[in-house]
Coordinates of C-alpha atoms and ligand atoms in Angstrom, one line a residue:
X1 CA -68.2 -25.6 -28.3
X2 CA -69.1 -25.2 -24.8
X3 CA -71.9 -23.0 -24.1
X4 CA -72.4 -21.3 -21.1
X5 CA -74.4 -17.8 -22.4
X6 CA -77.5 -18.5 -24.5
X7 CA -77.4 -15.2 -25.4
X8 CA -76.1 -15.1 -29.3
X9 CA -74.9 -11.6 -29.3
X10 CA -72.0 -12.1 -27.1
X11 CA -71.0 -15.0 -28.6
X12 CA -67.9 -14.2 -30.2
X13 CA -66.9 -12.7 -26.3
X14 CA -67.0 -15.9 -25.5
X15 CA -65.2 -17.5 -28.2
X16 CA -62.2 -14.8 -27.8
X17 CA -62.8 -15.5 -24.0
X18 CA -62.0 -18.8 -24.8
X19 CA -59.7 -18.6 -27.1
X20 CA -57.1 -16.3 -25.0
X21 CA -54.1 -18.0 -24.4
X22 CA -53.6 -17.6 -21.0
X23 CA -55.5 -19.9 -18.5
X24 CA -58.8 -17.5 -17.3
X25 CA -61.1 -17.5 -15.1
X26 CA -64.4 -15.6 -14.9
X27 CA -65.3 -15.3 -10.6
X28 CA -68.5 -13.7 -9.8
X29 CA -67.8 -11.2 -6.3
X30 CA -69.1 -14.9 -4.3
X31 CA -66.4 -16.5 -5.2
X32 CA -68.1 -18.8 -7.6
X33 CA -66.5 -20.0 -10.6
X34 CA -68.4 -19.1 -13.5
X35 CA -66.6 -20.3 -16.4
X36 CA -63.3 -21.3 -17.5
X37 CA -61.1 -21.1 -20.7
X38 CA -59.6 -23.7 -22.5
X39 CA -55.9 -23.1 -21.5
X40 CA -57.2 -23.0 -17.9
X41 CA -59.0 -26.5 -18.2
X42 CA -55.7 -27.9 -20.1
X43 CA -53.7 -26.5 -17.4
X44 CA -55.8 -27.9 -14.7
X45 CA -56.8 -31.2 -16.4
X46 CA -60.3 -30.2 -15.7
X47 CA -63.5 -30.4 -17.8
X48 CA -65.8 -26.8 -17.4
X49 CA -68.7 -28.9 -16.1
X50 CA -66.6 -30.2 -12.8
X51 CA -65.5 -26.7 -12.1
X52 CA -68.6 -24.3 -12.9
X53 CA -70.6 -23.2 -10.1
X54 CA -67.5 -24.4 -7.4
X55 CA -66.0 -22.2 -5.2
X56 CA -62.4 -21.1 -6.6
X57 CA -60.9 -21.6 -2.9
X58 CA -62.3 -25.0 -2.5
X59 CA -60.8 -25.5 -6.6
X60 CA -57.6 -24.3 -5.3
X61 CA -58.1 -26.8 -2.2
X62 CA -58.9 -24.5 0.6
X63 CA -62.3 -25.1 2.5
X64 CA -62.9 -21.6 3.5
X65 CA -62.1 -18.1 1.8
X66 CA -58.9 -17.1 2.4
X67 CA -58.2 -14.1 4.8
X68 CA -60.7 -11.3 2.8
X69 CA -57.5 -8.4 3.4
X70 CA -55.2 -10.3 1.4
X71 CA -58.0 -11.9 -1.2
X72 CA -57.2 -10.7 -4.6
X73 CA -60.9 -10.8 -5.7
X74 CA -62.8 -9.3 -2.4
X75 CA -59.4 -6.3 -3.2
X76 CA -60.9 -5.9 -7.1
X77 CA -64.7 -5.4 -5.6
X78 CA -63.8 -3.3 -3.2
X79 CA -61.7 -0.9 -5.1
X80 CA -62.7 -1.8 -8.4
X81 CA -59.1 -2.5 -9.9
X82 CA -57.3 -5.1 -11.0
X83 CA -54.7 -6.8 -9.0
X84 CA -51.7 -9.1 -9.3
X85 CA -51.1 -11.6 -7.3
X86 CA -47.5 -13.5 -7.5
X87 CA -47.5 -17.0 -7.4
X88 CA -45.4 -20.2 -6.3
X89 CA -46.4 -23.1 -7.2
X90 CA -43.4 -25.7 -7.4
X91 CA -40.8 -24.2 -9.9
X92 CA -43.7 -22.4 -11.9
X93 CA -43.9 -18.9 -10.8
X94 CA -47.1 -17.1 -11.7
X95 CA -48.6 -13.3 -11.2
X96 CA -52.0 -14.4 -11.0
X97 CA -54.1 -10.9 -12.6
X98 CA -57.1 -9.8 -11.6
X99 CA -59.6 -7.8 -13.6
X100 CA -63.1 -6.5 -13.1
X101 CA -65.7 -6.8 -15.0
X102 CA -68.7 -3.9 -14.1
X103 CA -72.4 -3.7 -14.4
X104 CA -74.1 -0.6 -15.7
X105 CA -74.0 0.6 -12.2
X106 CA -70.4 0.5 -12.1
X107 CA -70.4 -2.1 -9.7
X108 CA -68.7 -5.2 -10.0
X109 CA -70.7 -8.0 -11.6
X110 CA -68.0 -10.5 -12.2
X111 CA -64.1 -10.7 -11.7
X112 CA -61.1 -12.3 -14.6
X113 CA -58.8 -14.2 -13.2
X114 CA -56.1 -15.2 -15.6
X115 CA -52.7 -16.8 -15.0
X116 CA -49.6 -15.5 -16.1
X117 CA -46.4 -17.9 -16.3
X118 CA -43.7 -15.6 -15.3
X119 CA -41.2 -18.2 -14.7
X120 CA -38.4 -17.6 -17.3
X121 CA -39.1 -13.8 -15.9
X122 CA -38.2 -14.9 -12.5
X123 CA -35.3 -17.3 -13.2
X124 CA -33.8 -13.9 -15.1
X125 CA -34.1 -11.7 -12.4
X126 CA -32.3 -14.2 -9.7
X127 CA -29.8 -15.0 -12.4
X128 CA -29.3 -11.1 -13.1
X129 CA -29.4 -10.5 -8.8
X130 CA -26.7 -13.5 -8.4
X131 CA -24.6 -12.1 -10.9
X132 CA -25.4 -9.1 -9.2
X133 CA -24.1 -10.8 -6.0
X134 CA -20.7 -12.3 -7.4
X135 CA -20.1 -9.0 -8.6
X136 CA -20.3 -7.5 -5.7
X137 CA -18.9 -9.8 -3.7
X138 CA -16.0 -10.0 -6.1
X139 CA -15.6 -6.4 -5.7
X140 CA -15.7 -6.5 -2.2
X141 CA -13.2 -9.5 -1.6
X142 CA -10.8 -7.4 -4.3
X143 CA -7.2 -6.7 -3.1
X144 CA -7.1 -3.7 -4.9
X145 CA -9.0 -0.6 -3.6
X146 CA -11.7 -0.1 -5.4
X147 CA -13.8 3.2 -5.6
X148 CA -16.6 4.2 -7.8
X149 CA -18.6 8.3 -8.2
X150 CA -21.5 9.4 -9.7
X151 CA -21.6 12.1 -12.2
X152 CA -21.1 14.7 -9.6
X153 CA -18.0 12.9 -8.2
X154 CA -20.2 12.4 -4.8
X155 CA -18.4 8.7 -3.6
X156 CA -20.9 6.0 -4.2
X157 CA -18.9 2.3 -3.5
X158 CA -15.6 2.0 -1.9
X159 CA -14.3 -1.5 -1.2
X160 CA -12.6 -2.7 2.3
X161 CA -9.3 -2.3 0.6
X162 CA -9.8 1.3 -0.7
X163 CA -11.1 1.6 3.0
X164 CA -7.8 0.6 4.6
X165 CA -5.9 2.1 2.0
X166 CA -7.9 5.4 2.7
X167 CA -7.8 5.0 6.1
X168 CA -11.8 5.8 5.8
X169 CA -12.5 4.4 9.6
X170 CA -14.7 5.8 12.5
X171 CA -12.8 8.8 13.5
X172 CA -11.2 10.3 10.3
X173 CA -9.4 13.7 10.3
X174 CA -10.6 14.4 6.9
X175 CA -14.3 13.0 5.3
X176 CA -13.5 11.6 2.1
X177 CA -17.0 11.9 0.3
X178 CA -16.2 13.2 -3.1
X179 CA -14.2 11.5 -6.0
X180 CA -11.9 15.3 -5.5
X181 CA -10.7 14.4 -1.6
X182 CA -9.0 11.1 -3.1
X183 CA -6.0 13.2 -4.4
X184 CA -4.0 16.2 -4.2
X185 CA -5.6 19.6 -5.0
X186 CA -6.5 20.0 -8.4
X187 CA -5.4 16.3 -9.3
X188 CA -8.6 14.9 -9.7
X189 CA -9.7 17.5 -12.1
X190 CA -6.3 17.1 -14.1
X191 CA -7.3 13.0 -13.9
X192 CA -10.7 13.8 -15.3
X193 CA -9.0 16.2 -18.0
X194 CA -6.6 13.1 -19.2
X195 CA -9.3 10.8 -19.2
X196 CA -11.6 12.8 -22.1
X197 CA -8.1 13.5 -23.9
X198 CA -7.6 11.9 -27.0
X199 CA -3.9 12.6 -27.2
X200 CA -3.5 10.9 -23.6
X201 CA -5.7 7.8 -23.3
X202 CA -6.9 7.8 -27.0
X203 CA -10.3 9.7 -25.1
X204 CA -11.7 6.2 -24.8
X205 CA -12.3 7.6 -20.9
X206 CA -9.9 5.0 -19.7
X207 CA -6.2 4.9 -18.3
X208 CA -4.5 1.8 -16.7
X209 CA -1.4 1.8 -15.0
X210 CA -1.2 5.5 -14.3
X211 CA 1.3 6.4 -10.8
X212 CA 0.0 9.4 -9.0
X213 CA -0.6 10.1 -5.6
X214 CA -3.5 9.9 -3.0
X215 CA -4.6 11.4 0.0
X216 CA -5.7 9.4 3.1
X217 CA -8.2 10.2 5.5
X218 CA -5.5 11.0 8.0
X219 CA -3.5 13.6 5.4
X220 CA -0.9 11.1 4.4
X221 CA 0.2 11.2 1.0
X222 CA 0.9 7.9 -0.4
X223 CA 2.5 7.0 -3.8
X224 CA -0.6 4.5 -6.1
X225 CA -0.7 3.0 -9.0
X226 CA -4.1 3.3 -10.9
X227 CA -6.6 2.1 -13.4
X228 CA -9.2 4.6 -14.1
X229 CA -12.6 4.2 -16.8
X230 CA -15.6 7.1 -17.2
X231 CA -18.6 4.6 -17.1
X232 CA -21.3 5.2 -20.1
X233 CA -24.9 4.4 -20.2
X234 CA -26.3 3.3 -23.2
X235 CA -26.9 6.6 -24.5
X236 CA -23.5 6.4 -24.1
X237 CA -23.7 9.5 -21.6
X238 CA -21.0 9.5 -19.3
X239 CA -23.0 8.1 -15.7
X240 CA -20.0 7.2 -13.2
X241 CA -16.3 7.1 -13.0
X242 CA -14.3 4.4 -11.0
X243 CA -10.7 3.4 -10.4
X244 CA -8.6 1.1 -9.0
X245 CA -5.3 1.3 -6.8
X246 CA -3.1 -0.3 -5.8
X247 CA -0.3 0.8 -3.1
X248 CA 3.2 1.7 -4.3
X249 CA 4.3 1.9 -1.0
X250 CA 6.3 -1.6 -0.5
X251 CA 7.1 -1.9 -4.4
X252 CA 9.6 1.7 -3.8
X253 CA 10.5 0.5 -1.1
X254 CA 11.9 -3.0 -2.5
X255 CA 13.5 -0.3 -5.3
X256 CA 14.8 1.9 -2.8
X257 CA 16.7 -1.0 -1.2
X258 CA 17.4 -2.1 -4.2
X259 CA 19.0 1.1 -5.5
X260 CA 20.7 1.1 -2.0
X261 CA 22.5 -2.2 -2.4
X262 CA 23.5 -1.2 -5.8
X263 CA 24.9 2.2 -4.6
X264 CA 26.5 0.1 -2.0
X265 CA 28.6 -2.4 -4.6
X266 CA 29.6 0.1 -6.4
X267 CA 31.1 1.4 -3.3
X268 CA 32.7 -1.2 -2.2
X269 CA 34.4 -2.2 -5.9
X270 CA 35.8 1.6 -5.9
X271 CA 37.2 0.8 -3.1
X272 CA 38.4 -2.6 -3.7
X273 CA 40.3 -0.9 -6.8
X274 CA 41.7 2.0 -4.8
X275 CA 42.6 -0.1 -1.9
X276 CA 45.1 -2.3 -4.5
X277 CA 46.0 0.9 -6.2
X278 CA 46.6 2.6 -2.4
X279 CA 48.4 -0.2 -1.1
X280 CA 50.8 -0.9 -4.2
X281 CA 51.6 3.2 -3.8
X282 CA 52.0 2.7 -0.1
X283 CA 54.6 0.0 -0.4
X284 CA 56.6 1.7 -3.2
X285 CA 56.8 4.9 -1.1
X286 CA 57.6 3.5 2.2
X287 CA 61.2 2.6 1.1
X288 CA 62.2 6.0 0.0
X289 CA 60.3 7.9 2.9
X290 CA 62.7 5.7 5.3
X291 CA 65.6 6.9 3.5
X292 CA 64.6 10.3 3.4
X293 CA 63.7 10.3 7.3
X294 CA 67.0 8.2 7.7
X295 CA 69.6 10.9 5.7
X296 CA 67.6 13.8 6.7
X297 CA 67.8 12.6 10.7
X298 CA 71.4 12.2 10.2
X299 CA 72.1 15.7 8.3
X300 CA 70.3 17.3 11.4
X301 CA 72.1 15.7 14.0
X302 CA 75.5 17.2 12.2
X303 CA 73.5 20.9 12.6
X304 CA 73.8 23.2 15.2
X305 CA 70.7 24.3 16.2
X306 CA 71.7 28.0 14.8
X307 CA 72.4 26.9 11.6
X308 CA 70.2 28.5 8.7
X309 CA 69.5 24.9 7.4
X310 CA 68.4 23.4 10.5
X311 CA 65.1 24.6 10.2
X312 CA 64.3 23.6 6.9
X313 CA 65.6 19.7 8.0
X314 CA 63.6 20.0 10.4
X315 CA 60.5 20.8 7.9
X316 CA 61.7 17.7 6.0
X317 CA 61.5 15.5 8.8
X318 CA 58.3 16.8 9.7
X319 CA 56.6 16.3 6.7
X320 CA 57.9 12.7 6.0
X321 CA 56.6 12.1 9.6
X322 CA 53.1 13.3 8.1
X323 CA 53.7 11.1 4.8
X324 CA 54.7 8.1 6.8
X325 CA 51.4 8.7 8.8
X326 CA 49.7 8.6 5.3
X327 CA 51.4 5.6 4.2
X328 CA 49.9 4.0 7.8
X329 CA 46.3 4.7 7.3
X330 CA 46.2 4.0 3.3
X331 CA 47.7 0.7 4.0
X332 CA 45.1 0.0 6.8
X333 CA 42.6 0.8 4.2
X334 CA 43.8 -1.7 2.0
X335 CA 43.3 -4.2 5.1
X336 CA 47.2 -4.7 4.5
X337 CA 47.8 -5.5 8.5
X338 CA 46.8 -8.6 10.3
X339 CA 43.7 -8.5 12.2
X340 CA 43.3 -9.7 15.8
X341 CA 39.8 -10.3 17.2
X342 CA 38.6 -10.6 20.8
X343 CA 35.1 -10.5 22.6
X344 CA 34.1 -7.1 23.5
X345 CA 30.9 -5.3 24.8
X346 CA 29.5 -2.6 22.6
X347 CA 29.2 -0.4 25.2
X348 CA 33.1 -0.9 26.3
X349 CA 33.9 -0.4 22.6
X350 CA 32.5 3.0 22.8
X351 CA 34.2 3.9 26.3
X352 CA 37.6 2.5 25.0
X353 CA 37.5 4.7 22.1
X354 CA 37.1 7.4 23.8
X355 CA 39.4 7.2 26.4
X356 CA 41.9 6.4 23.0
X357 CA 40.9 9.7 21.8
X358 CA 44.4 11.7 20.9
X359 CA 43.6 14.5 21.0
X360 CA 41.1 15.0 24.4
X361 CA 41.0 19.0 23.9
X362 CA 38.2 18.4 21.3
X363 CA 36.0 17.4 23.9
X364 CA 36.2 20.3 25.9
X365 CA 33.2 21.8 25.4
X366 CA 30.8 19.0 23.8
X367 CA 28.5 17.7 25.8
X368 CA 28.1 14.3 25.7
X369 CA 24.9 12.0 26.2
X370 CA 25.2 8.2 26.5
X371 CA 22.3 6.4 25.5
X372 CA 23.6 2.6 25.9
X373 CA 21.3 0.1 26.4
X374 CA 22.5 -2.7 28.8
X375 CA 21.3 -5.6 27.1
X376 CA 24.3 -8.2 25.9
X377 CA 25.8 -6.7 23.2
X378 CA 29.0 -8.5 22.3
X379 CA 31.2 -8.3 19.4
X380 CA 33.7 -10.3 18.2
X381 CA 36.2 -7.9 16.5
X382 CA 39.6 -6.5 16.1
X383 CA 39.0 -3.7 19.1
X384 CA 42.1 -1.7 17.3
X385 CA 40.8 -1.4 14.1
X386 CA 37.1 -0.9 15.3
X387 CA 38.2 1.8 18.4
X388 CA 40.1 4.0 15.2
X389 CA 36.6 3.9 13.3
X390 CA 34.9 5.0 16.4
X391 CA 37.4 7.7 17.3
X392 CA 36.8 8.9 13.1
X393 CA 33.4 9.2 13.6
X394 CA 33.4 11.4 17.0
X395 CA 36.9 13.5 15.5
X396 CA 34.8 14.1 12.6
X397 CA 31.3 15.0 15.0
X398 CA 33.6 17.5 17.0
X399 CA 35.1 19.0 13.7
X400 CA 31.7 19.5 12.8
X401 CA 30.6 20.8 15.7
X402 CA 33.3 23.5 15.8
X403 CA 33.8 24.9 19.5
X404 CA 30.3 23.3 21.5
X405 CA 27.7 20.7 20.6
X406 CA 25.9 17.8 21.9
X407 CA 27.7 14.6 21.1
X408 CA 25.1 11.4 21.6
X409 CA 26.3 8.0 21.1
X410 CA 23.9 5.2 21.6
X411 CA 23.7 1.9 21.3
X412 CA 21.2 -1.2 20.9
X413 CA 20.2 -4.2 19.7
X414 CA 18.3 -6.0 17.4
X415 CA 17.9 -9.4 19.9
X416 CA 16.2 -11.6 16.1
X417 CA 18.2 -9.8 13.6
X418 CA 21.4 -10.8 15.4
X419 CA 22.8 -7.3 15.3
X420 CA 24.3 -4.4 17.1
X421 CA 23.7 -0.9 16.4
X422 CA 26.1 1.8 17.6
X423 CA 24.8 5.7 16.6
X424 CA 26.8 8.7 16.7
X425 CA 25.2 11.5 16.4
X426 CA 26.3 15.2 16.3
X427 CA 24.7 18.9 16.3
X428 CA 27.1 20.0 13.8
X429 CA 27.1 21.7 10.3
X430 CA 25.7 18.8 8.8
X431 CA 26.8 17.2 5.2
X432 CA 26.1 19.4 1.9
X433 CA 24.1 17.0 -0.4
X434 CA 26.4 17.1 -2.8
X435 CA 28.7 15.6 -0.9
X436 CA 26.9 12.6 0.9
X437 CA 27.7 10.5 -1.7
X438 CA 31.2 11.2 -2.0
X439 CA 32.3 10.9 2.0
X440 CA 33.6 7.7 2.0
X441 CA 35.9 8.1 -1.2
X442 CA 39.0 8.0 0.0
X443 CA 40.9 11.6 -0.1
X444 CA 37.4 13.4 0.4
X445 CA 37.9 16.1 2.7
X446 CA 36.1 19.7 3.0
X447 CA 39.1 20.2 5.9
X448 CA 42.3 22.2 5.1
X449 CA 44.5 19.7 3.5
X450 CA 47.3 20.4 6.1
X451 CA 45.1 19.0 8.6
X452 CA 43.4 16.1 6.5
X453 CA 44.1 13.0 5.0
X454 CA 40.6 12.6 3.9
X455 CA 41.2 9.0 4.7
X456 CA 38.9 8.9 7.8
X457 CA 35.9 7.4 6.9
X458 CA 37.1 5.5 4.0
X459 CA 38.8 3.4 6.2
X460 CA 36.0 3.2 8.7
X461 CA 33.9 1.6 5.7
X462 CA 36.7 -0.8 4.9
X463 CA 37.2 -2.1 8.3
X464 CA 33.3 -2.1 9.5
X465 CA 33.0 -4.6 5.9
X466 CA 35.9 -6.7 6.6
X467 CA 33.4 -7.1 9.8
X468 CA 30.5 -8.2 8.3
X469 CA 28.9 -4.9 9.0
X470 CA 27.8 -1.2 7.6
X471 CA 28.2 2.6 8.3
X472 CA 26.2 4.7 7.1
X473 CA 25.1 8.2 7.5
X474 CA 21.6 8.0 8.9
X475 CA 20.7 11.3 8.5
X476 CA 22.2 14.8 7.7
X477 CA 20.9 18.3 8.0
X478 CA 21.8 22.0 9.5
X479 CA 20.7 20.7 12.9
X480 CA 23.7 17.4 12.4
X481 CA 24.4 14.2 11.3
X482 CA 24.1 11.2 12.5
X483 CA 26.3 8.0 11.2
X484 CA 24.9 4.7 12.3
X485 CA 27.6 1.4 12.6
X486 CA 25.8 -2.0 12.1
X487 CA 27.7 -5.2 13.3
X488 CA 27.1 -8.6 14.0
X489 CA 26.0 -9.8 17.4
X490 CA 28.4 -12.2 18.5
X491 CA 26.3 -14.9 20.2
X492 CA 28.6 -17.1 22.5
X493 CA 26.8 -20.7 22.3
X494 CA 25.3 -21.0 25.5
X495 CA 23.1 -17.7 25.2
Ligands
ATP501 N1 29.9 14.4 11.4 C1 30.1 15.0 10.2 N2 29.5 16.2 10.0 C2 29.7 16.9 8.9 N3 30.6 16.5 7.9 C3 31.2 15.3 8.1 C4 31.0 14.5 9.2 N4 31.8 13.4 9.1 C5 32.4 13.5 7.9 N5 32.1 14.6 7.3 C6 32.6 15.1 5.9 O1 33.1 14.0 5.3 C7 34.5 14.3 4.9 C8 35.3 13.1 4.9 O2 35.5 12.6 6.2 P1 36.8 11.7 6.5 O3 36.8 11.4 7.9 O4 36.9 10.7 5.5 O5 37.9 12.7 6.2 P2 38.4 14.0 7.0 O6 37.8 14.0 8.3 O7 38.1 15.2 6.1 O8 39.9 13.7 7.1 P3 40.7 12.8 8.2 O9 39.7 11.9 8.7 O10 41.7 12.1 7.4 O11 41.2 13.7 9.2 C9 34.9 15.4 5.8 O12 35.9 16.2 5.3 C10 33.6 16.2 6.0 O13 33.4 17.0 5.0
MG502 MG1 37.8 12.2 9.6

């Protein structure tokens, strides 16, 4: 046993002095080491009679005190409490702890310094703050938006994605700062009320995969898909709430087009059906009607034009004329007749068409707007077949329309997709909902049947696919309709 103090009575100070198991040091206020316990001299690799009586900055290999503000010990004399000091030394990290020890003056008489490895502390912390980090970054690199609230719903993290999807930006219509301007009114409440339900997500306070509907800074409503969770602390006291979305937009889309191209083959079977069924009819019927035409011509030309029967022959002929006419069109729809193409402009398509027009007292009070565009547009079609679907579509606008309306036809483009668009549109009565789907059946007509076939547009859509093409009806309301004709650009090769 060392021994420093002769006195006896604080002998056992010195033996739990030295028997403390982290390395100490006793400083007097001059900086002078007074002693040193054994886990400080095993540290060190020092014996007590090299270090007693040295200056601690000249131990810790300084040759001058080190700036007096930032000294730990001159700090413990001058306020009289202890200080820590952090530490680096190498990979060791230390808080170095100062203490003081007072006279019965209450002034200090003699500072503890003893060393505290805090190491495994420190490597804890960085590994808990780069978990931290990945976490966050994670978070923030996430494709899916990402938003987390506090208790009170106020919006506490929102990731770049839930930014863009949110449209949260510099100049924002709406400030999105609570978890309740994400949604619709009263949705966020309804969100928070399925959440604690056990009968919805077992009241675990989570639901994935729920489709609902957010509102963006800007007041646009878009269709999400999302994954919500209540967050609980310990006391497993519900602290936060979160969710993640992601946009719907593209995936109903792809369904919509989808649902679209289905609608569309189940079109264009019906029709294939009808147009065998309609062409086998047509053939069987033409034979008779041409003996019927045939006997009843002849009867009529043996009638005075007094006789009581003439007028009923003449009915006959009239309405075997009308037949015949039927028998025509049902066996262009079932693409019966030969097809002849040529090179045509759009825009002479249109103009041809018109000038084809039967019936040129329908135009007489429409007003009608060209919108062509003058870029090459050329088709390669069969200009009869594709004139009688124009002439259907502007009959049918001017039907609509009744005595006046604004007829527009315009035309365009797409230079990359390879196509031509052709738009008629009218200011008519527009097309009852119910019916939209059923327009291009052939025999549809809302037109008194002594006027209609119902064979227009049915043959329109058979002759604008045998094209390659598409009609459809772009959009319908009380204020018109507008049908849009798609074709293929025809692209002569040195374009
Ligand atoms: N531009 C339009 N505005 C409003 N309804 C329309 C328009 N085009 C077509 N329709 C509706 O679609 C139905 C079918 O049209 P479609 O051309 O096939 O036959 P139709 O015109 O009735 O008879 P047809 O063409 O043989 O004279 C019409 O009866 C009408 O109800
Ligand atoms: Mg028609």
């Amino acid at each position: 046993m060392r021994k420093v103090v002769d006195n006896e009575e604080i002998d056992w100070r010195y033996r739990v002095f030295d028997s403390l198991s982290y390395p100490t040091l006793i400083l007097k206020p001059d900086y002078t080491i007074v002693t040193a316990n054994r886990r400080f001299l095993e540290l060190f690799d020092q014996q007590l009679e090299e270090i007693a009586g040295m200056k601690c900055y000249n131990f810790y290999e300084a040759d001058v005190p080190c700036n007096s503000e930032n000294c730990p010990l001159v700090r413990v004399v001058n306020t009289r409490q202890g200080q820590t000091l952090p530490w680096k030394k190498a990979n060791r990290w230390e808080d170095r702890v100062f203490s003081p020890i007072l006279d019965d003056h209450g002034q200090v008489a003699y500072v503890i310094e003893s060393i505290r490895d805090v190491t495994r502390v420190k490597q804890l912390e960085s590994e808990l703050s780069d978990i931290k980090e990945m976490i966050s970054r994670v978070v923030h690199s996430s494709a899916s938006a990402i938003v987390a609230a506090d208790r009170q719903g106020s919006i506490q993290l929102m990731n770049p994605a839930a930014k863009e999807l949110f449209k949260v930006g510099d100049r924002e219509a709406r400030v999105i700062e609570n978890a309740a301007d994400l949604y619709p009114e009263g949705k966020a409440w309804e969100i928070m009320r399925m959440l604690r339900d056990e009968k919805v997500g077992g009241g675990k306070g989570k639901l994935s995969g729920l489709p609902t509907t957010i509102v963006a800074a800007d007041g646009e409503e878009i269709p999400v898909e999302m994954s919500t969770a209540i967050v609980y602390d310990d006391d497993d006291q519900e602290s936060a709430t979160m969710a993640i979305y992601n946009d719907l937009r593209k995936k109903l889309e792809i369904e919509n087009q989808l649902k679209e191209a289905q609608r569309q083959l189940a079109q264009s079977e019906k029709m294939a059906s009808l147009g065998q069924l309609a062409a086998g009819v047509a053939h069987e019927i033409n034979n008779p009607l041409t003996g019927i035409l045939m006997y009843a011509s002849m009867t009529m030309e043996q009638l005075s034009e007094t006789n009581g029967l003439y007028r009923d022959i003449e009915c006959i002929i009239e309405d075997a004329n009308r037949c015949r006419e039927i028998v025509k069109n049902l066996l262009t729809y079932s693409r019966s007749t030969d097809s002849r193409r040529s090179i045509i402009h759009a825009n002479e398509l249109v103009e041809q068409s018109f000038k084809l027009t039967r019936d040129q007292k329908i135009f007489r009070n429409i007003e009608i707007h060209r919108q062509f565009s003058d870029e090459m547009m050329l088709l390669n079609v069969d200009t009869n077949k594709l004139s009688q679907v124009i002439i259907n579509l502007v009959i049918n606008a001017a039907d609509a329309m009744g005595k006046e309306g604004k007829l527009t036809v315009r035309t365009w483009r797409d230079k990359s997709a390879r196509k031509v668009y052709l738009e008629i549109a009218d200011t008519g009565c527009g097309i009852a909902e119910e019916n939209v789907s059923k327009i291009f059946d052939p025999f549809f007509s809302t037109k008194p049947r002594d006027k209609s076939t119902g064979l227009g547009l049915s043959i329109a859509y058979g002759i604008v696919e045998e094209h390659g093409g598409r009609i459809s009806v772009k959009q319908t309301g009380p204020e018109g309709t507008t049908f849009l004709l798609e074709l293929p650009q025809y692209i002569p090769v040195k374009e």
